Amino acid sequence: RPRDFLGAFEYPVWAIVTGLGITLLVVFGIKAIANFATVFVPLFVIVVVVAAAIILQDHTITELLTTAPPGPALTLGAATTMVAGGFIAGAICTPDYARFLKNGTQVFWMTLIGTFVGELGMNLLAVLLAHAMGTENVVDIMMGTSGVIGVIIVVASTVKLNDINLYSSSLGLATMINALFNKKLSRNALVWALGIVGTALSVIGIINYFTGFLTLLGVAIPPVAGIMVVDYFVLKRSRSMLDASRAKGELPRTVEKWNPLAIVSWV
């Protein structure tokens, strides 16, 4: 745990400090998030690669891929659900920040590099590290390979993921409230509200239910993506309205409040 080497405070205090810090970063906006990621994501990649190199001095890739996992085994269906849920949730949130890129080519390369280097490359190394060390605790893994500096860099790099989660959540909630109740709420107010709720959940130990959360994500989110793809690319119900508003550089003046068929399809 972080308190083993930071020592001064107990876990709840650090959870509150980091949770409110992430919230404040999101309040500053996408540029602040991008600047933070520019510093810590490259450092994170370096630390994980170095840690993997250290581990592979005593283990071969073949050994790690063929030996039994140190923890309880998952079924292929359960593992697929968890991986797909997180991946598709990320895909749904991608437009929230891809809209700041200059053109479709940049979106393509961002998605390609993020998928193969981040989702596949880093996750594969993380699995190998966890397998070799016999634990899923990232602090223990980093302490055993790259020390305190590695732990600090990895923990800081998770801010990049959590601030994007908070950013997308606030946008989604603002959009839902606007669509259902025709109310425009301050994004910063929503960020603070969601950030405080998330911090409180962190303090009471929501991380202990992370595996169950990933399973829920894998069940609930992929159908949403399927509905979005079918609606836009197959049915093309709102295509003309979106094309017209895009040409003016504006959002559509009206949006569909809810669609019973879509809800039934999701269920």
PDB file of C-alpha atoms in Angstrom:
ATOM      1  CA  ARG A   1       0.000   0.000   0.000  1.00  0.00           C
ATOM      2  CA  PRO A   2       1.165   3.613  -0.571  1.00  0.00           C
ATOM      3  CA  ARG A   3       1.219   4.224   3.176  1.00  0.00           C
ATOM      4  CA  ASP A   4       3.969   1.613   3.583  1.00  0.00           C
ATOM      5  CA  PHE A   5       6.522   4.014   2.141  1.00  0.00           C
ATOM      6  CA  LEU A   6       4.790   7.400   2.234  1.00  0.00           C
ATOM      7  CA  GLY A   7       3.985   6.778   5.869  1.00  0.00           C
ATOM      8  CA  ALA A   8       2.689  10.139   6.981  1.00  0.00           C
ATOM      9  CA  PHE A   9      -1.015   9.517   6.371  1.00  0.00           C
ATOM     10  CA  GLU A  10      -3.432   6.626   6.268  1.00  0.00           C
ATOM     11  CA  TYR A  11      -5.080   5.438   3.052  1.00  0.00           C
ATOM     12  CA  PRO A  12      -8.332   7.455   3.432  1.00  0.00           C
ATOM     13  CA  VAL A  13      -6.353  10.698   3.617  1.00  0.00           C
ATOM     14  CA  TRP A  14      -4.402   9.891   0.466  1.00  0.00           C
ATOM     15  CA  ALA A  15      -7.635   8.836  -1.267  1.00  0.00           C
ATOM     16  CA  ILE A  16      -9.222  12.193  -0.451  1.00  0.00           C
ATOM     17  CA  VAL A  17      -6.134  14.186  -1.488  1.00  0.00           C
ATOM     18  CA  THR A  18      -5.690  12.380  -4.810  1.00  0.00           C
ATOM     19  CA  GLY A  19      -9.426  12.290  -5.562  1.00  0.00           C
ATOM     20  CA  LEU A  20      -9.832  16.022  -5.079  1.00  0.00           C
ATOM     21  CA  GLY A  21      -6.593  16.627  -6.986  1.00  0.00           C
ATOM     22  CA  ILE A  22      -7.933  14.722  -9.997  1.00  0.00           C
ATOM     23  CA  THR A  23     -11.201  16.640  -9.750  1.00  0.00           C
ATOM     24  CA  LEU A  24      -9.369  19.966  -9.715  1.00  0.00           C
ATOM     25  CA  LEU A  25      -7.315  18.921 -12.750  1.00  0.00           C
ATOM     26  CA  VAL A  26     -10.501  18.145 -14.718  1.00  0.00           C
ATOM     27  CA  VAL A  27     -12.021  21.486 -13.708  1.00  0.00           C
ATOM     28  CA  PHE A  28      -9.071  23.183 -15.437  1.00  0.00           C
ATOM     29  CA  GLY A  29     -10.078  21.416 -18.652  1.00  0.00           C
ATOM     30  CA  ILE A  30      -8.741  19.225 -21.421  1.00  0.00           C
ATOM     31  CA  LYS A  31      -5.503  21.214 -21.849  1.00  0.00           C
ATOM     32  CA  ALA A  32      -4.508  20.599 -18.245  1.00  0.00           C
ATOM     33  CA  ILE A  33      -5.312  16.897 -18.678  1.00  0.00           C
ATOM     34  CA  ALA A  34      -3.244  16.758 -21.866  1.00  0.00           C
ATOM     35  CA  ASN A  35      -0.279  18.540 -20.285  1.00  0.00           C
ATOM     36  CA  PHE A  36      -0.300  16.141 -17.339  1.00  0.00           C
ATOM     37  CA  ALA A  37      -0.455  13.132 -19.664  1.00  0.00           C
ATOM     38  CA  THR A  38       2.393  14.504 -21.797  1.00  0.00           C
ATOM     39  CA  VAL A  39       4.687  14.289 -18.786  1.00  0.00           C
ATOM     40  CA  PHE A  40       3.616  11.088 -17.083  1.00  0.00           C
ATOM     41  CA  VAL A  41       2.508   8.742 -19.876  1.00  0.00           C
ATOM     42  CA  PRO A  42       6.008   8.499 -21.448  1.00  0.00           C
ATOM     43  CA  LEU A  43       7.482   7.990 -17.962  1.00  0.00           C
ATOM     44  CA  PHE A  44       4.905   5.266 -17.330  1.00  0.00           C
ATOM     45  CA  VAL A  45       5.841   3.451 -20.550  1.00  0.00           C
ATOM     46  CA  ILE A  46       9.537   3.591 -19.612  1.00  0.00           C
ATOM     47  CA  VAL A  47       8.903   2.285 -16.082  1.00  0.00           C
ATOM     48  CA  VAL A  48       6.753  -0.626 -17.285  1.00  0.00           C
ATOM     49  CA  VAL A  49       9.274  -1.619 -19.985  1.00  0.00           C
ATOM     50  CA  VAL A  50      12.145  -1.484 -17.475  1.00  0.00           C
ATOM     51  CA  ALA A  51      10.136  -3.515 -14.955  1.00  0.00           C
ATOM     52  CA  ALA A  52       9.338  -6.109 -17.638  1.00  0.00           C
ATOM     53  CA  ALA A  53      13.015  -6.327 -18.604  1.00  0.00           C
ATOM     54  CA  ILE A  54      13.941  -6.942 -14.959  1.00  0.00           C
ATOM     55  CA  ILE A  55      11.301  -9.644 -14.591  1.00  0.00           C
ATOM     56  CA  LEU A  56      12.301 -11.364 -17.837  1.00  0.00           C
ATOM     57  CA  GLN A  57      15.830 -11.832 -16.522  1.00  0.00           C
ATOM     58  CA  ASP A  58      14.460 -14.586 -14.275  1.00  0.00           C
ATOM     59  CA  HIS A  59      11.495 -15.745 -16.355  1.00  0.00           C
ATOM     60  CA  THR A  60      10.946 -16.513 -20.025  1.00  0.00           C
ATOM     61  CA  ILE A  61       7.882 -15.347 -21.930  1.00  0.00           C
ATOM     62  CA  THR A  62       7.074 -18.977 -22.777  1.00  0.00           C
ATOM     63  CA  GLU A  63       7.150 -19.854 -19.090  1.00  0.00           C
ATOM     64  CA  LEU A  64       4.823 -16.996 -18.169  1.00  0.00           C
ATOM     65  CA  LEU A  65       2.397 -17.823 -20.986  1.00  0.00           C
ATOM     66  CA  THR A  66       2.181 -21.554 -20.257  1.00  0.00           C
ATOM     67  CA  THR A  67       2.280 -21.868 -16.458  1.00  0.00           C
ATOM     68  CA  ALA A  68      -0.900 -21.801 -14.375  1.00  0.00           C
ATOM     69  CA  PRO A  69      -1.991 -18.408 -13.016  1.00  0.00           C
ATOM     70  CA  PRO A  70      -1.098 -17.761  -9.361  1.00  0.00           C
ATOM     71  CA  GLY A  71      -4.659 -16.723  -8.483  1.00  0.00           C
ATOM     72  CA  PRO A  72      -8.077 -18.271  -9.107  1.00  0.00           C
ATOM     73  CA  ALA A  73      -8.711 -19.028 -12.765  1.00  0.00           C
ATOM     74  CA  LEU A  74     -11.336 -17.132 -14.776  1.00  0.00           C
ATOM     75  CA  THR A  75     -13.490 -18.694 -17.428  1.00  0.00           C
ATOM     76  CA  LEU A  76     -12.864 -17.471 -20.957  1.00  0.00           C
ATOM     77  CA  GLY A  77     -16.352 -15.961 -21.032  1.00  0.00           C
ATOM     78  CA  ALA A  78     -15.820 -13.981 -17.812  1.00  0.00           C
ATOM     79  CA  ALA A  79     -12.414 -12.729 -18.948  1.00  0.00           C
ATOM     80  CA  THR A  80     -13.734 -11.740 -22.372  1.00  0.00           C
ATOM     81  CA  THR A  81     -16.638  -9.858 -20.788  1.00  0.00           C
ATOM     82  CA  MET A  82     -14.304  -7.845 -18.543  1.00  0.00           C
ATOM     83  CA  VAL A  83     -11.817  -7.006 -21.275  1.00  0.00           C
ATOM     84  CA  ALA A  84     -14.490  -6.147 -23.851  1.00  0.00           C
ATOM     85  CA  GLY A  85     -16.432  -4.004 -21.395  1.00  0.00           C
ATOM     86  CA  GLY A  86     -13.487  -1.788 -20.544  1.00  0.00           C
ATOM     87  CA  PHE A  87     -12.357  -1.589 -24.158  1.00  0.00           C
ATOM     88  CA  ILE A  88     -15.772  -0.630 -25.541  1.00  0.00           C
ATOM     89  CA  ALA A  89     -16.373   1.860 -22.729  1.00  0.00           C
ATOM     90  CA  GLY A  90     -13.151   3.540 -23.820  1.00  0.00           C
ATOM     91  CA  ALA A  91     -14.290   3.508 -27.443  1.00  0.00           C
ATOM     92  CA  ILE A  92     -17.590   5.191 -26.529  1.00  0.00           C
ATOM     93  CA  CYS A  93     -15.735   7.910 -24.582  1.00  0.00           C
ATOM     94  CA  THR A  94     -13.110   8.520 -27.293  1.00  0.00           C
ATOM     95  CA  PRO A  95     -15.153  11.241 -29.122  1.00  0.00           C
ATOM     96  CA  ASP A  96     -15.171  13.304 -25.907  1.00  0.00           C
ATOM     97  CA  TYR A  97     -11.512  14.168 -26.429  1.00  0.00           C
ATOM     98  CA  ALA A  98     -10.942  13.163 -30.069  1.00  0.00           C
ATOM     99  CA  ARG A  99     -13.030  16.226 -31.011  1.00  0.00           C
ATOM    100  CA  PHE A 100     -10.064  18.397 -30.051  1.00  0.00           C
ATOM    101  CA  LEU A 101      -7.866  16.884 -32.782  1.00  0.00           C
ATOM    102  CA  LYS A 102      -7.420  18.684 -36.089  1.00  0.00           C
ATOM    103  CA  ASN A 103      -8.746  16.067 -38.511  1.00  0.00           C
ATOM    104  CA  GLY A 104      -9.802  12.469 -39.027  1.00  0.00           C
ATOM    105  CA  THR A 105      -6.238  11.361 -39.784  1.00  0.00           C
ATOM    106  CA  GLN A 106      -5.127  12.367 -36.294  1.00  0.00           C
ATOM    107  CA  VAL A 107      -8.096  10.531 -34.795  1.00  0.00           C
ATOM    108  CA  PHE A 108      -7.106   7.413 -36.749  1.00  0.00           C
ATOM    109  CA  TRP A 109      -3.500   7.460 -35.549  1.00  0.00           C
ATOM    110  CA  MET A 110      -4.477   8.295 -31.980  1.00  0.00           C
ATOM    111  CA  THR A 111      -6.840   5.318 -31.921  1.00  0.00           C
ATOM    112  CA  LEU A 112      -4.361   2.964 -33.635  1.00  0.00           C
ATOM    113  CA  ILE A 113      -1.437   3.839 -31.376  1.00  0.00           C
ATOM    114  CA  GLY A 114      -3.597   3.902 -28.254  1.00  0.00           C
ATOM    115  CA  THR A 115      -5.046   0.492 -29.062  1.00  0.00           C
ATOM    116  CA  PHE A 116      -1.864  -1.377 -29.965  1.00  0.00           C
ATOM    117  CA  VAL A 117       0.645   0.350 -27.673  1.00  0.00           C
ATOM    118  CA  GLY A 118      -1.685   1.085 -24.766  1.00  0.00           C
ATOM    119  CA  GLU A 119      -4.470  -1.481 -24.725  1.00  0.00           C
ATOM    120  CA  LEU A 120      -2.517  -4.420 -26.113  1.00  0.00           C
ATOM    121  CA  GLY A 121       1.160  -3.646 -25.459  1.00  0.00           C
ATOM    122  CA  MET A 122       1.010  -2.185 -21.947  1.00  0.00           C
ATOM    123  CA  ASN A 123      -1.726  -4.551 -20.813  1.00  0.00           C
ATOM    124  CA  LEU A 124       0.247  -7.573 -22.001  1.00  0.00           C
ATOM    125  CA  LEU A 125       3.314  -6.403 -20.086  1.00  0.00           C
ATOM    126  CA  ALA A 126       1.139  -5.747 -17.030  1.00  0.00           C
ATOM    127  CA  VAL A 127      -0.271  -9.277 -17.170  1.00  0.00           C
ATOM    128  CA  LEU A 128       3.221 -10.765 -17.480  1.00  0.00           C
ATOM    129  CA  LEU A 129       4.434  -8.703 -14.528  1.00  0.00           C
ATOM    130  CA  ALA A 130       1.470  -9.691 -12.353  1.00  0.00           C
ATOM    131  CA  HIS A 131       1.901 -13.338 -13.322  1.00  0.00           C
ATOM    132  CA  ALA A 132       5.627 -13.356 -12.553  1.00  0.00           C
ATOM    133  CA  MET A 133       5.232 -11.541  -9.215  1.00  0.00           C
ATOM    134  CA  GLY A 134       2.198 -13.587  -8.183  1.00  0.00           C
ATOM    135  CA  THR A 135       0.098 -10.529  -7.283  1.00  0.00           C
ATOM    136  CA  GLU A 136      -2.292  -8.056  -8.895  1.00  0.00           C
ATOM    137  CA  ASN A 137      -1.211  -5.261  -6.529  1.00  0.00           C
ATOM    138  CA  VAL A 138       0.524  -2.716  -8.749  1.00  0.00           C
ATOM    139  CA  VAL A 139       2.372  -1.152  -5.792  1.00  0.00           C
ATOM    140  CA  ASP A 140       3.908  -4.507  -4.851  1.00  0.00           C
ATOM    141  CA  ILE A 141       4.863  -5.156  -8.472  1.00  0.00           C
ATOM    142  CA  MET A 142       6.551  -1.783  -8.923  1.00  0.00           C
ATOM    143  CA  MET A 143       8.264  -1.903  -5.513  1.00  0.00           C
ATOM    144  CA  GLY A 144       9.708  -5.280  -6.472  1.00  0.00           C
ATOM    145  CA  THR A 145      11.065  -4.034  -9.796  1.00  0.00           C
ATOM    146  CA  SER A 146      11.576  -0.266  -9.987  1.00  0.00           C
ATOM    147  CA  GLY A 147      11.213   0.887  -6.383  1.00  0.00           C
ATOM    148  CA  VAL A 148       9.503   3.942  -4.949  1.00  0.00           C
ATOM    149  CA  ILE A 149      10.126   6.088  -8.049  1.00  0.00           C
ATOM    150  CA  GLY A 150       8.387   3.491 -10.200  1.00  0.00           C
ATOM    151  CA  VAL A 151       5.418   3.364  -7.831  1.00  0.00           C
ATOM    152  CA  ILE A 152       5.051   7.149  -7.848  1.00  0.00           C
ATOM    153  CA  ILE A 153       5.207   7.306 -11.666  1.00  0.00           C
ATOM    154  CA  VAL A 154       2.675   4.488 -12.118  1.00  0.00           C
ATOM    155  CA  VAL A 155       0.273   5.943  -9.554  1.00  0.00           C
ATOM    156  CA  ALA A 156       0.618   9.396 -11.175  1.00  0.00           C
ATOM    157  CA  SER A 157      -0.014   7.900 -14.605  1.00  0.00           C
ATOM    158  CA  THR A 158      -3.325   6.462 -13.417  1.00  0.00           C
ATOM    159  CA  VAL A 159      -4.433  10.063 -12.935  1.00  0.00           C
ATOM    160  CA  LYS A 160      -4.536  10.286 -16.743  1.00  0.00           C
ATOM    161  CA  LEU A 161      -7.101   7.486 -16.883  1.00  0.00           C
ATOM    162  CA  ASN A 162      -9.182   8.705 -13.975  1.00  0.00           C
ATOM    163  CA  ASP A 163      -9.326  12.324 -15.122  1.00  0.00           C
ATOM    164  CA  ILE A 164     -10.559  11.212 -18.542  1.00  0.00           C
ATOM    165  CA  ASN A 165     -13.187   9.050 -16.810  1.00  0.00           C
ATOM    166  CA  LEU A 166     -14.338  12.050 -14.774  1.00  0.00           C
ATOM    167  CA  TYR A 167     -14.249  14.345 -17.820  1.00  0.00           C
ATOM    168  CA  SER A 168     -16.382  11.962 -19.903  1.00  0.00           C
ATOM    169  CA  SER A 169     -18.759  11.310 -17.003  1.00  0.00           C
ATOM    170  CA  SER A 170     -19.430  15.008 -16.530  1.00  0.00           C
ATOM    171  CA  LEU A 171     -20.060  15.473 -20.260  1.00  0.00           C
ATOM    172  CA  GLY A 172     -22.374  12.468 -20.386  1.00  0.00           C
ATOM    173  CA  LEU A 173     -24.353  13.580 -17.359  1.00  0.00           C
ATOM    174  CA  ALA A 174     -24.648  17.143 -18.691  1.00  0.00           C
ATOM    175  CA  THR A 175     -25.885  15.794 -22.041  1.00  0.00           C
ATOM    176  CA  MET A 176     -28.433  13.506 -20.397  1.00  0.00           C
ATOM    177  CA  ILE A 177     -29.846  16.272 -18.184  1.00  0.00           C
ATOM    178  CA  ASN A 178     -30.019  18.633 -21.154  1.00  0.00           C
ATOM    179  CA  ALA A 179     -31.794  16.050 -23.318  1.00  0.00           C
ATOM    180  CA  LEU A 180     -34.287  14.859 -20.712  1.00  0.00           C
ATOM    181  CA  PHE A 181     -35.061  18.060 -18.839  1.00  0.00           C
ATOM    182  CA  ASN A 182     -33.828  20.821 -21.184  1.00  0.00           C
ATOM    183  CA  LYS A 183     -31.550  22.113 -18.408  1.00  0.00           C
ATOM    184  CA  LYS A 184     -27.998  23.274 -18.986  1.00  0.00           C
ATOM    185  CA  LEU A 185     -25.906  22.745 -15.879  1.00  0.00           C
ATOM    186  CA  SER A 186     -22.373  23.987 -15.288  1.00  0.00           C
ATOM    187  CA  ARG A 187     -19.866  21.327 -16.319  1.00  0.00           C
ATOM    188  CA  ASN A 188     -17.552  22.369 -13.493  1.00  0.00           C
ATOM    189  CA  ALA A 189     -20.359  21.880 -10.962  1.00  0.00           C
ATOM    190  CA  LEU A 190     -20.978  18.384 -12.324  1.00  0.00           C
ATOM    191  CA  VAL A 191     -17.242  17.628 -12.239  1.00  0.00           C
ATOM    192  CA  TRP A 192     -17.069  18.603  -8.556  1.00  0.00           C
ATOM    193  CA  ALA A 193     -20.189  16.592  -7.727  1.00  0.00           C
ATOM    194  CA  LEU A 194     -18.991  13.453  -9.504  1.00  0.00           C
ATOM    195  CA  GLY A 195     -15.442  13.924  -8.209  1.00  0.00           C
ATOM    196  CA  ILE A 196     -16.631  14.108  -4.605  1.00  0.00           C
ATOM    197  CA  VAL A 197     -18.838  11.032  -5.061  1.00  0.00           C
ATOM    198  CA  GLY A 198     -15.949   9.137  -6.660  1.00  0.00           C
ATOM    199  CA  THR A 199     -13.588  10.178  -3.879  1.00  0.00           C
ATOM    200  CA  ALA A 200     -16.062   9.028  -1.240  1.00  0.00           C
ATOM    201  CA  LEU A 201     -16.424   5.648  -2.973  1.00  0.00           C
ATOM    202  CA  SER A 202     -12.638   5.370  -3.082  1.00  0.00           C
ATOM    203  CA  VAL A 203     -12.378   6.034   0.660  1.00  0.00           C
ATOM    204  CA  ILE A 204     -14.883   3.285   1.524  1.00  0.00           C
ATOM    205  CA  GLY A 205     -13.017   0.759  -0.641  1.00  0.00           C
ATOM    206  CA  ILE A 206     -14.859   0.506  -3.946  1.00  0.00           C
ATOM    207  CA  ILE A 207     -11.653  -0.893  -5.485  1.00  0.00           C
ATOM    208  CA  ASN A 208     -12.368  -4.181  -3.672  1.00  0.00           C
ATOM    209  CA  TYR A 209     -15.297  -4.688  -6.058  1.00  0.00           C
ATOM    210  CA  PHE A 210     -13.351  -3.836  -9.201  1.00  0.00           C
ATOM    211  CA  THR A 211     -13.666  -7.291 -10.782  1.00  0.00           C
ATOM    212  CA  GLY A 212     -17.440  -7.238 -10.342  1.00  0.00           C
ATOM    213  CA  PHE A 213     -17.532  -3.715 -11.749  1.00  0.00           C
ATOM    214  CA  LEU A 214     -15.654  -4.842 -14.865  1.00  0.00           C
ATOM    215  CA  THR A 215     -18.148  -7.659 -15.330  1.00  0.00           C
ATOM    216  CA  LEU A 216     -21.070  -5.226 -15.017  1.00  0.00           C
ATOM    217  CA  LEU A 217     -19.318  -2.921 -17.493  1.00  0.00           C
ATOM    218  CA  GLY A 218     -18.890  -5.797 -19.938  1.00  0.00           C
ATOM    219  CA  VAL A 219     -22.609  -6.610 -19.777  1.00  0.00           C
ATOM    220  CA  ALA A 220     -24.031  -3.076 -19.831  1.00  0.00           C
ATOM    221  CA  ILE A 221     -21.791  -1.054 -22.155  1.00  0.00           C
ATOM    222  CA  PRO A 222     -21.263  -3.122 -25.360  1.00  0.00           C
ATOM    223  CA  PRO A 223     -25.014  -3.058 -26.225  1.00  0.00           C
ATOM    224  CA  VAL A 224     -24.891   0.752 -26.013  1.00  0.00           C
ATOM    225  CA  ALA A 225     -22.112   0.807 -28.591  1.00  0.00           C
ATOM    226  CA  GLY A 226     -24.089  -1.593 -30.782  1.00  0.00           C
ATOM    227  CA  ILE A 227     -27.161   0.651 -30.678  1.00  0.00           C
ATOM    228  CA  MET A 228     -25.069   3.713 -31.550  1.00  0.00           C
ATOM    229  CA  VAL A 229     -23.419   1.975 -34.516  1.00  0.00           C
ATOM    230  CA  VAL A 230     -26.700   0.609 -35.896  1.00  0.00           C
ATOM    231  CA  ASP A 231     -28.507   3.936 -35.436  1.00  0.00           C
ATOM    232  CA  TYR A 232     -25.814   6.004 -37.170  1.00  0.00           C
ATOM    233  CA  PHE A 233     -24.424   3.695 -39.847  1.00  0.00           C
ATOM    234  CA  VAL A 234     -27.382   1.419 -40.670  1.00  0.00           C
ATOM    235  CA  LEU A 235     -30.625   3.253 -39.881  1.00  0.00           C
ATOM    236  CA  LYS A 236     -29.108   6.738 -40.434  1.00  0.00           C
ATOM    237  CA  ARG A 237     -32.099   8.288 -38.652  1.00  0.00           C
ATOM    238  CA  SER A 238     -30.383  11.542 -37.634  1.00  0.00           C
ATOM    239  CA  ARG A 239     -27.764  11.711 -40.378  1.00  0.00           C
ATOM    240  CA  SER A 240     -29.289  14.645 -42.301  1.00  0.00           C
ATOM    241  CA  MET A 241     -29.788  16.705 -39.117  1.00  0.00           C
ATOM    242  CA  LEU A 242     -26.220  16.031 -37.975  1.00  0.00           C
ATOM    243  CA  ASP A 243     -24.806  16.874 -41.403  1.00  0.00           C
ATOM    244  CA  ALA A 244     -26.683  20.190 -41.436  1.00  0.00           C
ATOM    245  CA  SER A 245     -25.582  21.190 -37.936  1.00  0.00           C
ATOM    246  CA  ARG A 246     -21.991  20.114 -38.608  1.00  0.00           C
ATOM    247  CA  ALA A 247     -21.839  22.365 -41.658  1.00  0.00           C
ATOM    248  CA  LYS A 248     -22.771  25.305 -39.416  1.00  0.00           C
ATOM    249  CA  GLY A 249     -20.338  24.254 -36.682  1.00  0.00           C
ATOM    250  CA  GLU A 250     -23.199  23.910 -34.208  1.00  0.00           C
ATOM    251  CA  LEU A 251     -24.929  21.224 -32.183  1.00  0.00           C
ATOM    252  CA  PRO A 252     -28.391  20.108 -33.341  1.00  0.00           C
ATOM    253  CA  ARG A 253     -31.120  22.376 -31.969  1.00  0.00           C
ATOM    254  CA  THR A 254     -33.234  19.424 -30.819  1.00  0.00           C
ATOM    255  CA  VAL A 255     -32.344  15.931 -29.641  1.00  0.00           C
ATOM    256  CA  GLU A 256     -34.391  12.807 -29.071  1.00  0.00           C
ATOM    257  CA  LYS A 257     -35.247  12.561 -25.372  1.00  0.00           C
ATOM    258  CA  TRP A 258     -35.536   8.802 -25.291  1.00  0.00           C
ATOM    259  CA  ASN A 259     -36.303   5.885 -27.579  1.00  0.00           C
ATOM    260  CA  PRO A 260     -38.266   2.919 -26.216  1.00  0.00           C
ATOM    261  CA  LEU A 261     -37.001   0.603 -28.967  1.00  0.00           C
ATOM    262  CA  ALA A 262     -33.390   1.440 -28.103  1.00  0.00           C
ATOM    263  CA  ILE A 263     -34.019   0.736 -24.415  1.00  0.00           C
ATOM    264  CA  VAL A 264     -35.661  -2.601 -25.225  1.00  0.00           C
ATOM    265  CA  SER A 265     -32.754  -3.480 -27.532  1.00  0.00           C
ATOM    266  CA  TRP A 266     -30.270  -2.642 -24.760  1.00  0.00           C
ATOM    267  CA  VAL A 267     -32.092  -4.806 -22.210  1.00  0.00           C
TER     268      VAL A 267
END
